[in-house]
Structures are given as structure tokens and as C-alpha cells.
Coordinates of C-alpha atoms in Angstrom, one line a residue:
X28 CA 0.0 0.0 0.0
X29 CA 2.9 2.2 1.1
X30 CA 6.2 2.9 -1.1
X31 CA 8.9 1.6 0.6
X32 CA 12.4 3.0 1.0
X33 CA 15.2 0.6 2.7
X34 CA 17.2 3.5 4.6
X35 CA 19.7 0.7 5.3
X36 CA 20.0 2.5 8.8
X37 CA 17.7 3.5 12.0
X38 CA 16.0 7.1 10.7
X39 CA 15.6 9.6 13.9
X40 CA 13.8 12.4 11.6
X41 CA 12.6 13.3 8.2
X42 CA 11.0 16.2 6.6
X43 CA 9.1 17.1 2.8
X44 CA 10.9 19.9 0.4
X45 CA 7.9 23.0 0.6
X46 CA 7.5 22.7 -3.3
X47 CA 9.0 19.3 -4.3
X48 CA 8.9 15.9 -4.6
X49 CA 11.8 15.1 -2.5
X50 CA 11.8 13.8 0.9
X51 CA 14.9 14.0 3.5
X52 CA 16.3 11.7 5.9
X53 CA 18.8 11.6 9.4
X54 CA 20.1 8.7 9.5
X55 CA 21.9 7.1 13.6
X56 CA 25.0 6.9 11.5
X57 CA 25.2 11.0 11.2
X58 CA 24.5 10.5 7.3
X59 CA 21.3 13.4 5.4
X60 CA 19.5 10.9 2.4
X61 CA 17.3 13.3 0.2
X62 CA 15.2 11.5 -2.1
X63 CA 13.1 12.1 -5.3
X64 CA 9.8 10.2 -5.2
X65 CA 6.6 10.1 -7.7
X66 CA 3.6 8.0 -7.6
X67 CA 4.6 6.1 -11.3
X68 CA 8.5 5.5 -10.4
X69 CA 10.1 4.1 -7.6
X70 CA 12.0 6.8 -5.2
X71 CA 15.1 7.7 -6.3
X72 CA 17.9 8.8 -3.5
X73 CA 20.0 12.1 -5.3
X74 CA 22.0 12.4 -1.6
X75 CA 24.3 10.8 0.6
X76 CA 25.9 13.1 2.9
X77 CA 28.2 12.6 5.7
X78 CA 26.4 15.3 7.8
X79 CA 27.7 14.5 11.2
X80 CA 30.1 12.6 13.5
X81 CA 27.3 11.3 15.8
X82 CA 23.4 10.8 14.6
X83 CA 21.4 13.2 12.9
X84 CA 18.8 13.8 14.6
X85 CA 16.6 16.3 13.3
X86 CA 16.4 17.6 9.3
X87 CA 14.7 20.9 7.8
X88 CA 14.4 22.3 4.6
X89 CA 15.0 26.1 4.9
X90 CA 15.1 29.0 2.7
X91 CA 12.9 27.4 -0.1
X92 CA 13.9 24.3 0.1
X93 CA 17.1 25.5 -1.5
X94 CA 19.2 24.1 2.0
X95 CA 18.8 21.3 4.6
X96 CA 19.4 22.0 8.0
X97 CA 20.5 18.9 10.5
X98 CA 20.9 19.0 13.9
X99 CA 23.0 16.3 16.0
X100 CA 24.6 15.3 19.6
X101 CA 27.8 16.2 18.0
X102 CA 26.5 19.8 19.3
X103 CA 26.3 21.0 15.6
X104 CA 24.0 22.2 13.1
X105 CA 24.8 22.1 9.6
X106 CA 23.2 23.4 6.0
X107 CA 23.7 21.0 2.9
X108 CA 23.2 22.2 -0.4
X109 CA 20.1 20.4 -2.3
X110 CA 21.3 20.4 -5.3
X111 CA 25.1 19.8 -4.9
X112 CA 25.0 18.5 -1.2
X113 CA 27.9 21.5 -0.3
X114 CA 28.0 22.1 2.8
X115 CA 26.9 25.6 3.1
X116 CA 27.9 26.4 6.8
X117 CA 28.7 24.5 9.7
X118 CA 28.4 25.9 13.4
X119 CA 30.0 23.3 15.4
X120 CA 28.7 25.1 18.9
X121 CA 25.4 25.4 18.1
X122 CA 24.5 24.4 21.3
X123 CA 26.3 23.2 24.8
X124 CA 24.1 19.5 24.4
X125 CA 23.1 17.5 21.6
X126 CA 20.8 19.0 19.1
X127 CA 17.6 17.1 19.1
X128 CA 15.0 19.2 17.3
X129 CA 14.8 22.1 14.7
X130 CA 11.7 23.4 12.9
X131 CA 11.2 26.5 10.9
X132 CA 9.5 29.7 12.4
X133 CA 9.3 31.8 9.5
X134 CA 11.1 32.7 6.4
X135 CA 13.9 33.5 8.1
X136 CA 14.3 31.9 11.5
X137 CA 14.3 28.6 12.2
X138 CA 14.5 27.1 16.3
X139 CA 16.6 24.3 17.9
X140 CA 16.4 22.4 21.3
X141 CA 19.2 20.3 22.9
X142 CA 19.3 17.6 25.5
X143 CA 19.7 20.2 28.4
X144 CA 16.2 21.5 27.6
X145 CA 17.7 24.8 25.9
X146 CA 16.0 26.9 22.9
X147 CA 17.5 29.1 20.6
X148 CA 16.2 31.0 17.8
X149 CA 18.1 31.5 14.8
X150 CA 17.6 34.5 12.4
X151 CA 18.6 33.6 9.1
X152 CA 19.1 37.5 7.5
X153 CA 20.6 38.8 10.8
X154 CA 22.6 35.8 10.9
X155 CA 22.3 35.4 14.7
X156 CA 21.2 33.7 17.3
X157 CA 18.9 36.5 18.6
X158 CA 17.2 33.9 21.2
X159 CA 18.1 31.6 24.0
X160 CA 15.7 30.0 26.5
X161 CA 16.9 27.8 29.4
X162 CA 13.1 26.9 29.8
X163 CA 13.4 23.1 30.4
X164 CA 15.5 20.5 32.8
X165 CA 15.2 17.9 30.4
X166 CA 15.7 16.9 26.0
X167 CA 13.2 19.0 24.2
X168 CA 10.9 16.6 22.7
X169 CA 8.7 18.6 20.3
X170 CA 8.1 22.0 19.4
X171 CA 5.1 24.1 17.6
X172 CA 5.0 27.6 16.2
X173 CA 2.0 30.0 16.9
X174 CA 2.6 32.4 14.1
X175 CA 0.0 34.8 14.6
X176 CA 0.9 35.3 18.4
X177 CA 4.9 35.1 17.7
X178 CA 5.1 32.2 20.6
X179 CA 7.2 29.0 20.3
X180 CA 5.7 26.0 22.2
X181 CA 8.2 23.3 23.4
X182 CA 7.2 20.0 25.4
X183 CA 10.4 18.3 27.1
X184 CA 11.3 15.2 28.7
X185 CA 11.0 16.6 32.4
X186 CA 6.9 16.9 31.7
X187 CA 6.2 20.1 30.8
X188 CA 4.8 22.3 28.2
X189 CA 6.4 25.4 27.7
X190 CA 5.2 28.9 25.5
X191 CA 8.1 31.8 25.0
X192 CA 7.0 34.5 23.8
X193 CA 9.7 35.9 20.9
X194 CA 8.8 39.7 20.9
X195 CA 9.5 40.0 24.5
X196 CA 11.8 37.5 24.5
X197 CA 10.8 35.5 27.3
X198 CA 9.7 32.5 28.8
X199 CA 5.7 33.8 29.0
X200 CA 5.0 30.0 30.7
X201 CA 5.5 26.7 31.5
X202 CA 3.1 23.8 32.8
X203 CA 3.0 22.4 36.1
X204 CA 4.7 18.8 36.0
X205 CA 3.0 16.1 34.5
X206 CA 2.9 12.9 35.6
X207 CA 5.4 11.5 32.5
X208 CA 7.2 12.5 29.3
X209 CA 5.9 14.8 27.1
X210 CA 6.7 13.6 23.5
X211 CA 4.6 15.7 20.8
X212 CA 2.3 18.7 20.5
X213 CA 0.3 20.1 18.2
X214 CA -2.3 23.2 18.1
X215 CA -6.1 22.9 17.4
X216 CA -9.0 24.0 17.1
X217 CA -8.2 27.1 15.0
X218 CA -5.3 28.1 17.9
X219 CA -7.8 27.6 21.0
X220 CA -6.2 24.0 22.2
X221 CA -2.8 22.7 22.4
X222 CA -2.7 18.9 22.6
X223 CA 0.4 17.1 24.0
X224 CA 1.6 13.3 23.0
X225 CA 3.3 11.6 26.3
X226 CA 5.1 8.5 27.0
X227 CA 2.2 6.6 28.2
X228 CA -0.4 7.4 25.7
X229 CA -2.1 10.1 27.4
X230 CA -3.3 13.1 25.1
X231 CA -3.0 15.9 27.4
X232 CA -5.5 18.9 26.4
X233 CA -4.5 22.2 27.1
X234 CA -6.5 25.8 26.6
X235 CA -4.8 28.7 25.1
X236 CA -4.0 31.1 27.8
X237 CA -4.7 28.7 30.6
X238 CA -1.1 26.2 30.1
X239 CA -0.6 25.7 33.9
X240 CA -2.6 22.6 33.8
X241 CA -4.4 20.6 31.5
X242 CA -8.1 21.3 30.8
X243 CA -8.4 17.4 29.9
X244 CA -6.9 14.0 29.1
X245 CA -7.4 11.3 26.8
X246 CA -6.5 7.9 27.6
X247 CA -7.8 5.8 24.7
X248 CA -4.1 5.2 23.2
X249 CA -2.7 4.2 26.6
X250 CA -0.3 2.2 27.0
X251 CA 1.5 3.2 23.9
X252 CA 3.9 6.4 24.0
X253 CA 2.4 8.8 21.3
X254 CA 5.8 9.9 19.8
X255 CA 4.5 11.8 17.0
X256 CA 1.5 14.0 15.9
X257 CA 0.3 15.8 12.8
X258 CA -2.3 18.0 12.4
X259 CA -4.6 16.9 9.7
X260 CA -7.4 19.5 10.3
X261 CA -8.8 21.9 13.2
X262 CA -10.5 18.7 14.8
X263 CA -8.3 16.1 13.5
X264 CA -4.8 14.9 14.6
X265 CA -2.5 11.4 13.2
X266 CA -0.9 10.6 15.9
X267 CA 2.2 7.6 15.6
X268 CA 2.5 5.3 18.6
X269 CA 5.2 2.8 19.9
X270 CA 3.3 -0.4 18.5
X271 CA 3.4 1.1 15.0
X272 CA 0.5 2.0 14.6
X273 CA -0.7 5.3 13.0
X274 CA -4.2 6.5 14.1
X275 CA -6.6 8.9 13.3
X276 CA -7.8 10.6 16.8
X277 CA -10.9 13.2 17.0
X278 CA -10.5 16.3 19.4
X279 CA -13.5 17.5 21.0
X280 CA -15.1 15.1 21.2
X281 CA -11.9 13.1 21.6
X282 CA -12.2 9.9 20.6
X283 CA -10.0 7.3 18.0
X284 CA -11.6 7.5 14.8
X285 CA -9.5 5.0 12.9
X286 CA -6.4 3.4 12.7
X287 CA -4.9 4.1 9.7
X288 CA -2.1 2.3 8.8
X289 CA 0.5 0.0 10.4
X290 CA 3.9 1.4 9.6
X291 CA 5.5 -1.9 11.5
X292 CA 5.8 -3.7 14.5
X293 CA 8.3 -1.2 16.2
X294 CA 7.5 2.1 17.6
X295 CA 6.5 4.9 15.0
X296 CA 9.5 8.0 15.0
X297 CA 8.4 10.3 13.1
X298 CA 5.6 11.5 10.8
X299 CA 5.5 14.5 7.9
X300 CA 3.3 15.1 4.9
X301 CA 4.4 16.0 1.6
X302 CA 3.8 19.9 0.3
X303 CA 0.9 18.9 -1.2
X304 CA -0.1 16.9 1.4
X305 CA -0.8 13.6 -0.9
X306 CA 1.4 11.9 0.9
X307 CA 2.1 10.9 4.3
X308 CA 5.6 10.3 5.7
X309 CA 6.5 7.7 8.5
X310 CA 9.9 6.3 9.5
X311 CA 10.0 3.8 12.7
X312 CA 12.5 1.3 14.3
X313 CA 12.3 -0.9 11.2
X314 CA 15.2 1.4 9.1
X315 CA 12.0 1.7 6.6
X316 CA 10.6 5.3 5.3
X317 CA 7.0 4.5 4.0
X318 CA 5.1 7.3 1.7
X319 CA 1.8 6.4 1.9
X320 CA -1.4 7.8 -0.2
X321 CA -3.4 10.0 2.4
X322 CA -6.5 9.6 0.8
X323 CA -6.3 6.2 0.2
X324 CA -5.6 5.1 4.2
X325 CA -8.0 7.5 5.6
X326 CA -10.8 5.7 3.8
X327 CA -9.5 2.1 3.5
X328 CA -8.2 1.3 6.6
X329 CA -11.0 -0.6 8.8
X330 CA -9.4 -3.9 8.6
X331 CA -6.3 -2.3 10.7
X332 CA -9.1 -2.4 13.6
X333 CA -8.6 -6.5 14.3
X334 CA -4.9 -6.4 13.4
X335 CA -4.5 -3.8 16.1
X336 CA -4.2 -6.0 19.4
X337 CA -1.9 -8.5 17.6
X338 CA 0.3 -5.8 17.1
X339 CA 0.2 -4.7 20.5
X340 CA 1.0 -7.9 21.8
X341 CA 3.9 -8.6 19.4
X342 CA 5.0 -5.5 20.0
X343 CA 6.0 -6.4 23.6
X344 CA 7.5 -9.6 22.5
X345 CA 9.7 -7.9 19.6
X346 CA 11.2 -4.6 22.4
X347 CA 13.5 -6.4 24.5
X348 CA 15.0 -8.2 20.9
X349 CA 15.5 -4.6 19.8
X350 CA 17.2 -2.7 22.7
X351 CA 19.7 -5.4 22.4
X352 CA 20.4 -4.8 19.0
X353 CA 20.3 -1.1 19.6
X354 CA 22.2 0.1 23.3
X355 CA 24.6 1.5 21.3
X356 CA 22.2 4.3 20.1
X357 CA 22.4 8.1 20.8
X358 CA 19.1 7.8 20.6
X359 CA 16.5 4.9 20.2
X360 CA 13.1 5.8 21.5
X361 CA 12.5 9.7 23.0
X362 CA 10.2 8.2 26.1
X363 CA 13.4 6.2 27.7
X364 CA 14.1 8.3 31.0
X365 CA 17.7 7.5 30.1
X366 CA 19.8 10.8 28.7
X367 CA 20.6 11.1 25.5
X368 CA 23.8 13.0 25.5
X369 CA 26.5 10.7 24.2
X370 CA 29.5 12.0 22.8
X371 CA 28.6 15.8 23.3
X372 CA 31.8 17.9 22.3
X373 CA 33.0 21.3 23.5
X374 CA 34.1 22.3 20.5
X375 CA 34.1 26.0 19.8
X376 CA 35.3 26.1 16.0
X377 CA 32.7 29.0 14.3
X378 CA 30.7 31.7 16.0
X379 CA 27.2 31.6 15.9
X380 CA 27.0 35.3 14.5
X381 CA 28.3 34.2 10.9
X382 CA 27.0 30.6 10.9
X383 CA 24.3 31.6 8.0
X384 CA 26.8 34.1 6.3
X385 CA 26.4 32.1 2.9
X386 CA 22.8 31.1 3.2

């Protein structure tokens, strides 16, 4: 149902050029894949770069879709070329901790967040950081971007949610603790609710203005740690959990309205839609990115209803096989409590000021 691309290695992140038919990948091994794809060829990979000495953990087209950024827990960020796959400019202090997420803000700034629970915000004209918030005591898991209102939303690994505010340049607030990880977040309901993912499958609803504590919770995909979340409308979210399965969940009235595809046995990493949104992205523990046709799973998928508990329970038969096979990771799954900060360097070899001189 899905095309299939062998990314011969574990995938931590991938992300869909804003205009294109090409999808990137960051790979454990610290290697960027970009890919061509169409629905009457099989994909085609145009890159193979050596991005980074440890994993790559997060990917972004920027400017256009003319660069890829990647962030890593070799404390870098780095911008490849598309076309050539240059390397455009490398900071190799980006931040004190490994890098773990980046998404774009705007046309011209882009955020990261480490390990330590630190966000910066990059301006991509001034070519500066022009903002740093020491907002969380854990990895930042997630982050969102309300554009109208200028606030960046994080979730992190200690529990909370947190909202800075980026015309004052402050923290404006962060959530009292939750009771585990939070993993995801999106915002809803035409910018009125933020919903967070967390390790044990609780959908935590929260109101805008009112982020101290949670206005509701929704169990239904308990046990298994909601990783990662897409918006697919105002009342509709995709959600990918750790028995592989993606679903299609209702907000307000929260409820599951479908599973929609099975990406795998092994916990679901990340999800992305293409720029025209035909396509939907997923990489898991299985090395496998799947591009699969939106339309087509959200109204075929019923049968994944009975298939749904087998998965669970093979799931749980197939995790201890896999952390064998993977303790040597930087990072396997974002709801271990363990901390992912191998082989963080304190390099200091460029300056943050001219790190997007030649973007």
C-alpha cells in the first residue's frame, strides 16, 4: 500500500521539500538521504551526505527548500546544499548538548532544542542567534509555532509544556509537572487548544492562555507512548504510537476514529506530509521510510481495527530483541528516562554570528 524506501539505517527524523517531490532523511549513522519520489517511479535517493560525526537527529528544509538543515549530539548544526549537497555552513557550537529538534518559524528563523532542555532561535538575515531559553530541565521533545501570536511551544522530557514569547523574549509559561514525558504537541481547534503526546499514551488537552494545567486527558491510546503527531485538520490529529501504529484521533469530542495504517511492528519516530499533502511520511525502528497515499488510508483502513491487538501484543515480545540490538544508540526511543547526550563535544570552532553568512 505504502512505497517503501530501505534507509539501510535507524531514521531519527525526516522532513518534505515545501515545493517538491523530495523527501529528507537523518540517519543514527550521522548521514542526510534526500530522495526524489513520484507515484509512477520508484523513489530515487539524489543524496548521501556525511552530515555528522554522531546521529542526525533532526532535518529541515530552509530557505525554499534551496538548504537542509541537521541537527546532532555532536552539538552541531549544519546546512547542505540540495542540489550539490555542499556544505553551506557549519556551526559546530550550536549548542552546549546534543541538538535534538529544529523546525522552521518563519522565512527567516528557524529554532533548535538540545538535550539540556535549551531553545535558541536563529535568524537567518541577521545571521544570529537572537534567542536563547533555558526553559526546560530535560531533551526538548517537540516544538510548535503559533505564528499569529509570535510564541514558540516546546514540550520536554521533564513533563512540561512550555510557551516563549519571541517579541519580548521570554519564557511567557511553563506547565506544572506532568505525571510523565511529554513527546509531541500540536495546536487545534483554530489556535484555542494545544494537545500534548506523552510516553504513556495520554493526550493531554490544554486551553490557550490557561497552560498551567491541563483542561483534559485522553486515555484511549494508553499504553503506547504517542511519539509523534500531525495536524490533519482543526478537529483532526495522526498521531504515531510505539506499537506502529498510526491512528486517526478526533479532538473535542476526543475519541480514536481509525487506525490508519500499520507502519510496522516497532515504535512509529516520526511522521510528515508531503507539500501537497498527498502523501504521508512515517519512519519507525524498522530502518523503513513508507510514503503512503493520504486519501487512500484514511478511507480504507478498517481492517487495521482487528490487526491492532496483535500488534500490540507482538510489540511487547519484539522490544527487549531490539534494545539489544540497539544500546549502542544516541538515541532509540524519545520516552526512555535514560539521557541522551553521548558524545557531546565542546568544540568551539565558528561563531554563531556568521553561521548563516552564505545562506
Amino acid at each position: 500500500m505504502a512505497m517503501e524506501i530501505n534507509l539501510g539505517k535507524l531514521a531519527f527524523d525526516i522532513d518534505f521539500h515545501p515545493s517538491d517531490n523530495l523527501v529528507a532523511a537523518g540517519l543514527i549513522t550521522g548521514h542526510l538521504h534526500l530522495y526524489r519520489f513520484s507515484v509512477d517511479s520508484e523513489p530515487l535517493r539524489l543524496l548521501e551526505v556525511n552530515a555528522h560525526s554522531e546521529s542526525c537527529r533532526a532535518a529541515r528544509f530552509i530557505n525554499g527548500g534551496r538548504a537542509v538543515l541537521t541537527g546532532s549530539p555532536d552539538c552541531s548544526i549544519l546546512a547542505t546544499d540540495v542540489e550539490t549537497g555542499a556544505t553551506i555552513a557549519r556551526l559546530d557550537n550550536a549548542h552546549e548538548a546534543a541538538v535534538n529538534r529544529l523546525i522552521n518559524l518563519t522565512e527567516s528563523t528557524v529554532a533548535s532544542g538540545d538535550d539540556d532542555g535549551c531553545i535558541k532561535v536563529w535568524d537567518t538575515r541577521e545571521r544570529s542567534c537572537c534567542n536563547t531559553f533555558d526553559v526546560h530541565e530535560d531533551y526538548i521533545s517537540d516544538m510548535t509555532f503559533a505564528s499569529d501570536a509570535m510564541k514558540l511551544l516546546a514540550t520536554s522530557g521533564d513533563g512540561t509544556l512550555s510557551v516563549c514569547n519571541l517579541r519580548r523574549n521570554k519564557v511567557q509559561v511553563q506547565s506544572e509537572f506532568s505525571e510523565d514525558e511529554l513527546l509531541s504537541v500540536v495546536i487545534m481547534k483554530n489556535g484555542r487548544k494545544v494537545v500534548c503526546g506523552s510516553q504513556t499514551g495520554v493526550l493531554l488537552l490544554y486551553s490557550w492562555g490557561c497552560f498551567k494545567d491541563c483542561s483534559d486527558r485522553f486515555v484511549d491510546l494508553s499504553p503506547n507512548s504517542i511519539d509523534t503527531m500531525l495536524k490533519l485538520d482543526e478537529d483532526r490529529i495522526i498521531t504515531g504510537s510505539e506499537n506502529g501504529i498510526i491512528n486517526l484521533v478526533g479532538i473535542l469530542p476526543n475519541r480514536i476514529l481509525q487506525p490508519i495504517a500499520e507502519h510496522s511492528e516497532y515504535p512509529v519516530e516520526c511522521l510528515a506530509f508531503s507539500h501537497d499533502r498527498k502523501f504521508l511520511g512515517s519512519i519507525a525502528h524498522d530502518q523503513m521510510l513508507k510514503l503512503w497515499d493520504l486519501d487512500n488510508i484514511l478511507q480504507g483502513s478498517g481492517n487495521l481495527q482487528r490487526n491492532r491487538d496483535g500488534a500490540r501484543d507482538s510489540d511487547d515480545d519484539d522490544d527487549d530483541d531490539e534494545m539489544d540490538v540497539d544500546t549502542d544508540s544516541s538515541k532509540f526511543n524519545k520516552g526512555t528516562k535514560t539521557k541522551r547526550k553521548l558524545g557531546n563535544n565542546e568544540h568551539a570552532l565558528g561563531s554563531s554570528n556568521d553561521f548563516f553568512a552564505d545562506l
